[in-house]
CSV table of C-alpha atoms and ligand atoms in Angstrom, one decimal:
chain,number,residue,atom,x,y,z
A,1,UNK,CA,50.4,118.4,169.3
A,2,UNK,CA,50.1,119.8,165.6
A,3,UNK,CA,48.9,116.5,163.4
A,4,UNK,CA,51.0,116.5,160.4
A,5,UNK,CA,48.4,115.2,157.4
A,6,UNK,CA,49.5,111.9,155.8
A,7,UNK,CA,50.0,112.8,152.0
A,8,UNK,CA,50.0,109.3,149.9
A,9,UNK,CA,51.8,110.7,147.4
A,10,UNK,CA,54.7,111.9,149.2
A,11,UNK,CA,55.2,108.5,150.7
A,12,UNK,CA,55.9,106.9,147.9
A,13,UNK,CA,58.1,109.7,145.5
A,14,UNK,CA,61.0,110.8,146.4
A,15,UNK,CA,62.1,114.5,145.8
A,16,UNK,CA,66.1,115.2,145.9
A,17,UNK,CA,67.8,118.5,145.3
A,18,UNK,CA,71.0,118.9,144.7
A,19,UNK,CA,73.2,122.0,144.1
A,20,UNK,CA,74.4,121.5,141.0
A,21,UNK,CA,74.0,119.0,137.7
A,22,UNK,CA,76.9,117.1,139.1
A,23,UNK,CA,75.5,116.2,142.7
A,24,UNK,CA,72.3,115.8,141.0
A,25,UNK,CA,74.1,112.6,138.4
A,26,UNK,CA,76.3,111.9,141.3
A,27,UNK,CA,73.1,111.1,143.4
A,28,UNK,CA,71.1,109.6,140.5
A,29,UNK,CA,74.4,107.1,139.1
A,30,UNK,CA,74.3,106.1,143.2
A,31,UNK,CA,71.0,104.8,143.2
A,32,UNK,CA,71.0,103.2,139.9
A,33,UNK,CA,74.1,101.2,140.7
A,34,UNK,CA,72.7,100.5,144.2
A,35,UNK,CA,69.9,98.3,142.3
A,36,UNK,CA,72.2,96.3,140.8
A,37,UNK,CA,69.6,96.5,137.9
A,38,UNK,CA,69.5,93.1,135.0
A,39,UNK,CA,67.3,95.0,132.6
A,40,UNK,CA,68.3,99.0,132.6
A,41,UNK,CA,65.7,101.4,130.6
A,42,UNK,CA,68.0,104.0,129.4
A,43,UNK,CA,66.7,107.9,128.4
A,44,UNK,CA,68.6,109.9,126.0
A,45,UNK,CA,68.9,113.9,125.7
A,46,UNK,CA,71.2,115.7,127.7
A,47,UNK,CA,69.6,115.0,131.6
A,48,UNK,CA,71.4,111.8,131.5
A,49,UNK,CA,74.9,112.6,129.9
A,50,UNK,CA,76.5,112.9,133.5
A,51,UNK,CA,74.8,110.2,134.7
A,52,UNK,CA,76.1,108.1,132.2
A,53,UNK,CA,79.1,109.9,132.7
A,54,UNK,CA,79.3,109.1,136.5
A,55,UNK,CA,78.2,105.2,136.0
A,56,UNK,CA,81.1,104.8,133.7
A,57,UNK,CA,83.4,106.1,136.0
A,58,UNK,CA,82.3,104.3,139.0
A,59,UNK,CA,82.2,101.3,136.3
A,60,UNK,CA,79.4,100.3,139.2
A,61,UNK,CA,77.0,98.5,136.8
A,62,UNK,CA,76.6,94.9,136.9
A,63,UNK,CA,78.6,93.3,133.6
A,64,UNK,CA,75.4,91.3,132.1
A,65,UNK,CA,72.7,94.3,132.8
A,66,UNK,CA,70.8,94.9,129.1
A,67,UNK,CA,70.2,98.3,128.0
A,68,UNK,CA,66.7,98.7,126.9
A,69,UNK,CA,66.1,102.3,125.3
A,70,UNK,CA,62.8,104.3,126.2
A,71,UNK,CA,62.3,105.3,122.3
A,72,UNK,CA,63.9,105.8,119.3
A,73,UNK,CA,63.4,108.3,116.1
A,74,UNK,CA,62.1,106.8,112.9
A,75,UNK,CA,63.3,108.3,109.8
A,76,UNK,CA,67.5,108.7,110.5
A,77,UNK,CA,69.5,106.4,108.7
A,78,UNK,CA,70.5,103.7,110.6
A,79,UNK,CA,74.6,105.0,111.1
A,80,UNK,CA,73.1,108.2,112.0
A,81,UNK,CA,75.1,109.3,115.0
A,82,UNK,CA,71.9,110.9,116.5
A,83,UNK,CA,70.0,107.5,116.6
A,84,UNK,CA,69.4,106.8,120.0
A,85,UNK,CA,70.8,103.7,120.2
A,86,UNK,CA,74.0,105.1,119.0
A,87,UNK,CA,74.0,107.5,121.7
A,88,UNK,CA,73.5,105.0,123.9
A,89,UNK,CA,76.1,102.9,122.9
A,90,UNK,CA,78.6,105.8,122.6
A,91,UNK,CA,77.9,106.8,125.8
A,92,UNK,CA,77.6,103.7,128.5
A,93,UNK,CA,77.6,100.5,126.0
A,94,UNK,CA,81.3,101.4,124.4
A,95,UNK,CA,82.8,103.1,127.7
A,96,UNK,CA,81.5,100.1,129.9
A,97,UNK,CA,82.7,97.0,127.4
A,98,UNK,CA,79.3,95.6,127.2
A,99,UNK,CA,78.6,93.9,124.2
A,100,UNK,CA,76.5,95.0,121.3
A,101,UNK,CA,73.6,92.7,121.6
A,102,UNK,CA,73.2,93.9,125.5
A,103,UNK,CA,71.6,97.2,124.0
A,104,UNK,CA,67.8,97.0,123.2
A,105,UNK,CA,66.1,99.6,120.8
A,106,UNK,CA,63.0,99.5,118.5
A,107,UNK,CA,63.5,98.4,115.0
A,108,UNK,CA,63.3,101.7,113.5
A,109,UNK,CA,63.8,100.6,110.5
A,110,UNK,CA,61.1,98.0,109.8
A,111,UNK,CA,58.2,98.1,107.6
A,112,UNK,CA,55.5,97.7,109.8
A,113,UNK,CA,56.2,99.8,112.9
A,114,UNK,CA,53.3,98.7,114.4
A,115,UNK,CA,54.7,95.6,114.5
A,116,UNK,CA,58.1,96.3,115.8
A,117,UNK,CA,56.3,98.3,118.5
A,118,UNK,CA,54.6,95.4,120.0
A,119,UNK,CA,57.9,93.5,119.8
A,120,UNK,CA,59.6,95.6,121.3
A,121,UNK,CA,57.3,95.6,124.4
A,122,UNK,CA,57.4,92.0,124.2
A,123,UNK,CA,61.3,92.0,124.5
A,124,UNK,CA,61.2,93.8,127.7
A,125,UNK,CA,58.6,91.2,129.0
A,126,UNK,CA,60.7,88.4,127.9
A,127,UNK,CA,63.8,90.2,129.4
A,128,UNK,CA,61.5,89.8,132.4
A,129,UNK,CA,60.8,93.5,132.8
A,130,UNK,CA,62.6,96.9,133.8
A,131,UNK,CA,64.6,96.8,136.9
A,132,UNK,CA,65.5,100.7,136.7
A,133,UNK,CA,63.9,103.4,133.9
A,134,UNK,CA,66.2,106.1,134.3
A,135,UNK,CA,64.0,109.3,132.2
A,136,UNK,CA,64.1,112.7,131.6
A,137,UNK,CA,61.3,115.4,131.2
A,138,UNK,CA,60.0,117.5,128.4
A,139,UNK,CA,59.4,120.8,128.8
A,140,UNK,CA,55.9,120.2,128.3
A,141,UNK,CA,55.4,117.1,130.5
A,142,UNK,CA,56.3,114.2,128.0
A,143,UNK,CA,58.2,111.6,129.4
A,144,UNK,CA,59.6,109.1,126.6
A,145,UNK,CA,58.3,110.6,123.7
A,146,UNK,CA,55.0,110.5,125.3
A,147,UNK,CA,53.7,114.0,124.6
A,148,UNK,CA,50.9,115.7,126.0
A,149,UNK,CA,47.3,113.5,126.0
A,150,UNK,CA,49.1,110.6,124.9
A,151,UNK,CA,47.2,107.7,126.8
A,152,UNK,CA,48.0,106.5,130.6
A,153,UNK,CA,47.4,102.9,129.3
A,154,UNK,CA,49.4,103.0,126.4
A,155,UNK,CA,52.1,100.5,125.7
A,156,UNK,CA,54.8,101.0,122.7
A,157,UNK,CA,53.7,102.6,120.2
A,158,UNK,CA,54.6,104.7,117.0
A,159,UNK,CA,54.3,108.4,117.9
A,160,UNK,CA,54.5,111.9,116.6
A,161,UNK,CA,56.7,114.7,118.6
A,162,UNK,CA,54.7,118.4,118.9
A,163,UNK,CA,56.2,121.4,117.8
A,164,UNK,CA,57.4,122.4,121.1
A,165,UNK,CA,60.1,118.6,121.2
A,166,UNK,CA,61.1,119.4,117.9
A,167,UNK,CA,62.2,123.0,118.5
A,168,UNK,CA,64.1,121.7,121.7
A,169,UNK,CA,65.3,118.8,120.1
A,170,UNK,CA,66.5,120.8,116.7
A,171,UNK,CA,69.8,121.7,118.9
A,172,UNK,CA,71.6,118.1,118.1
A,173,UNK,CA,70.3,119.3,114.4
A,174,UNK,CA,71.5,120.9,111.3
A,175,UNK,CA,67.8,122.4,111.6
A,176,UNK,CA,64.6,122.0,113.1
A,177,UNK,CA,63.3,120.9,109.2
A,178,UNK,CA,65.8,117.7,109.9
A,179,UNK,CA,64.3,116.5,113.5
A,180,UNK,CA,62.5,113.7,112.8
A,181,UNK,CA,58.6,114.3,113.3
A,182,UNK,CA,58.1,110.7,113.8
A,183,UNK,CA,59.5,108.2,116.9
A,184,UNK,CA,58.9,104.5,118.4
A,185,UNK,CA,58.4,104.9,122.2
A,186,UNK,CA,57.6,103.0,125.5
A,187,UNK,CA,54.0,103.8,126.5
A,188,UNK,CA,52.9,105.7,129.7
A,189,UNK,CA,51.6,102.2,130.9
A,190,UNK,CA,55.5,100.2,129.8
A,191,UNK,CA,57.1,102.9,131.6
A,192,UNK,CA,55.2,103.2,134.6
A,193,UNK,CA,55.9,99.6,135.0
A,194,UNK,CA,59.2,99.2,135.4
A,195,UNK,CA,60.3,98.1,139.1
A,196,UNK,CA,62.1,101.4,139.6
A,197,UNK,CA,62.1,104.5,138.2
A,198,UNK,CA,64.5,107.4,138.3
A,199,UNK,CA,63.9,110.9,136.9
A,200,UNK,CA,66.6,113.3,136.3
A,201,UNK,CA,65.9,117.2,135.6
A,202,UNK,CA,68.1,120.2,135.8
A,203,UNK,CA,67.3,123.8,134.6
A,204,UNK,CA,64.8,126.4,134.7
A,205,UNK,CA,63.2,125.0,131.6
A,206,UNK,CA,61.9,122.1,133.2
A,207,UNK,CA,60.2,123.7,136.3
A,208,UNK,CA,56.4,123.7,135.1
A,209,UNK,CA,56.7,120.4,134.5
A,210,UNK,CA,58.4,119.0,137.6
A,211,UNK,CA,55.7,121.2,139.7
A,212,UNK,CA,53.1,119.8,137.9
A,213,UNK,CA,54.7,115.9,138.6
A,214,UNK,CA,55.4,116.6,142.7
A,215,UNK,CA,52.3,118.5,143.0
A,216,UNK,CA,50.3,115.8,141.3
A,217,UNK,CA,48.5,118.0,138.8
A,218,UNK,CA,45.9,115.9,137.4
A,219,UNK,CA,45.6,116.5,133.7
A,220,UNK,CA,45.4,114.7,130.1
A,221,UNK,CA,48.2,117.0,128.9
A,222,UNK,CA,50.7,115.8,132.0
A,223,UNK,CA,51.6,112.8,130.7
A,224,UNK,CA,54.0,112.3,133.7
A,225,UNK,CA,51.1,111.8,136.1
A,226,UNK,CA,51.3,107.7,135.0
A,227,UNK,CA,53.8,108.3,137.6
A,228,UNK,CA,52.2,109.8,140.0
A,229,UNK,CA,51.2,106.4,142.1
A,230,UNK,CA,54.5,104.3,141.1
A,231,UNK,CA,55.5,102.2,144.3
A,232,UNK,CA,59.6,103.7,143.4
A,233,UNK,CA,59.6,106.5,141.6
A,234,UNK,CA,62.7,109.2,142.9
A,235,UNK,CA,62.5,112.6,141.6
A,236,UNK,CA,66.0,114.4,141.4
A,237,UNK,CA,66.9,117.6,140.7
A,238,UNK,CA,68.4,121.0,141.0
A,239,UNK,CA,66.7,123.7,142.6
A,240,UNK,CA,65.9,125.6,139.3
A,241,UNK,CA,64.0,122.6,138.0
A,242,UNK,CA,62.4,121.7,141.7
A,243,UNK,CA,62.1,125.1,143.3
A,244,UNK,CA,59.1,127.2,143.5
A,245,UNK,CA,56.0,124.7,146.3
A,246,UNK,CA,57.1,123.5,149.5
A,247,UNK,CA,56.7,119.8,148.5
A,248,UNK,CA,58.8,117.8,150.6
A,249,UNK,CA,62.3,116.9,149.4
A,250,UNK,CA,65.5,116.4,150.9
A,251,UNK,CA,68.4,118.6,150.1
A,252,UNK,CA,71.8,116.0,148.7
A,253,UNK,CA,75.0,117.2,150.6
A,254,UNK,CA,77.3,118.8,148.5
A,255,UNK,CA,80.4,116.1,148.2
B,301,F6R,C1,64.7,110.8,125.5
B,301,F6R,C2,63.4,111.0,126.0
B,301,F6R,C3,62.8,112.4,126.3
B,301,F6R,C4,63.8,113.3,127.0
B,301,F6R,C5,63.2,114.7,127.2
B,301,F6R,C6,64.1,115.6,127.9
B,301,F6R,O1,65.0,109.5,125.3
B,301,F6R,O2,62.7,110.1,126.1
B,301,F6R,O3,61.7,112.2,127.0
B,301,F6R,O4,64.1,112.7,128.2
B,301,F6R,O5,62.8,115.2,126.0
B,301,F6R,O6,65.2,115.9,127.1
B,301,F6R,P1,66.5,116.6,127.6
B,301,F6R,O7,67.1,115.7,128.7
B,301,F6R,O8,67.4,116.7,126.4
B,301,F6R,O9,66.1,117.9,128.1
């Protein structure tokens, strides 16, 4: 009999494939409704927009759940369409109906950011936590706006995007000179402990960094390894961002 080795790690994440972006938010607004999450950590970017697109459809998200966003840029004024709180509320808050003061961000717009940092990761305490993070991936690893050697412990915190976020990021910009350099995020050590966590990424672009997260690559500059031992983290993709190691990973039937 051939003695298949135990792997920790593959016990606990969970890689699925689908064919395209849409089986992929298809799958991913499934198990986020499935939850039946209070307290709902919310990405922004463009690997959640179907997502959001598919929970508003299925309108499957319980009517009280609070919104809490992952991070937020400092330095756009506060009716700037591009804040992420904005997005958020364009995009599941408005559709859904839920109420304004159901969707959490970082006060940006404080003097002491410091200060609104560590409130900000006292709210999600007092909210009694993060039921479901829903994230994407950076190119280069960052999850949040945690880039690369950001610390495994850290908690909310004022951070600084590298070059490489701005340059992706300077597409929902006039220019790269007006992406904000400067951002309030959830820590590696406020993401990693929300209940259950759910990580969307499609496209070539994000391959390194998804083979670096399923094969466990451990490194400073991966700041998705705070993942690595989370008791419910599901990794879903397409086969451009999860293709390339024989990981194991169940393919999603094509509806
Ligand atoms: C956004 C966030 C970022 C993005 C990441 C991927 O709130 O925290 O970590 O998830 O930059 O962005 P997209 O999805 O636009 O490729």
């Amino acid at each position: 009999m051939r003695c298949v080795p135990r792997c920790a790690w593959a016990d606990r994440m969970r890689v699925l494939v689908g064919v395209d972006e849409n089986a992929v938010a298809r799958a991913a607004a499934a198990l986020i409704a499935e939850r039946r999450p209070r307290v709902l950590g919310v990405a922004t970017g463009s690997s959640p927009v179907l997502t959001y697109r598919q929970l508003v459809r299925a309108r499957s998200l319980p009517g009280d759940v609070q919104l809490c966003l992952l991070d937020e840029y400092v330095g756009l004024a506060p009716t700037d369409s591009r804040r992420y709180r904005a997005v958020i509320v364009e995009q599941l808050a408005d559709p859904l109906g839920f109420p304004d003061n159901h969707v959490h961000a970082p006060d940006v717009d404080a003097d002491d950011l410091d200060l609104a940092a560590e409130r900000y990761e006292q709210l999600l305490c007092d909210l009694g936590g993060v039921d479901v993070q829903i994230l994407g991936i950076g190119r280069n690893g960052h999850i949040g706006f945690n880039e690369p050697g950001t610390s495994i412990e850290s908690r909310t915190h004022v951070g600084f995007l590298h070059d490489a976020t701005r340059v992706d990021n300077a597409r929902f910009f006039a220019s790269l000179d007006h992406v904000p350099h400067k951002v309030v995020t959830q820590g590696l050590a406020t993401i990693a402990g929300a209940r259950s966590i759910i990580l969307i990424a499609t496209g070539a672009a994000k391959n390194e960094a998804m083979t670096a997260l399923v094969t466990r690559r451990q490194s400073p500059l991966v700041p998705a390894r705070s993942l690595f031992d989370h008791p419910d983290l599901t990794v879903i993709g397409d086969h451009a961002a999860l293709g390339g190691t024989n990981y194991p990973r169940t393919l999603l039937e094509s509806v």
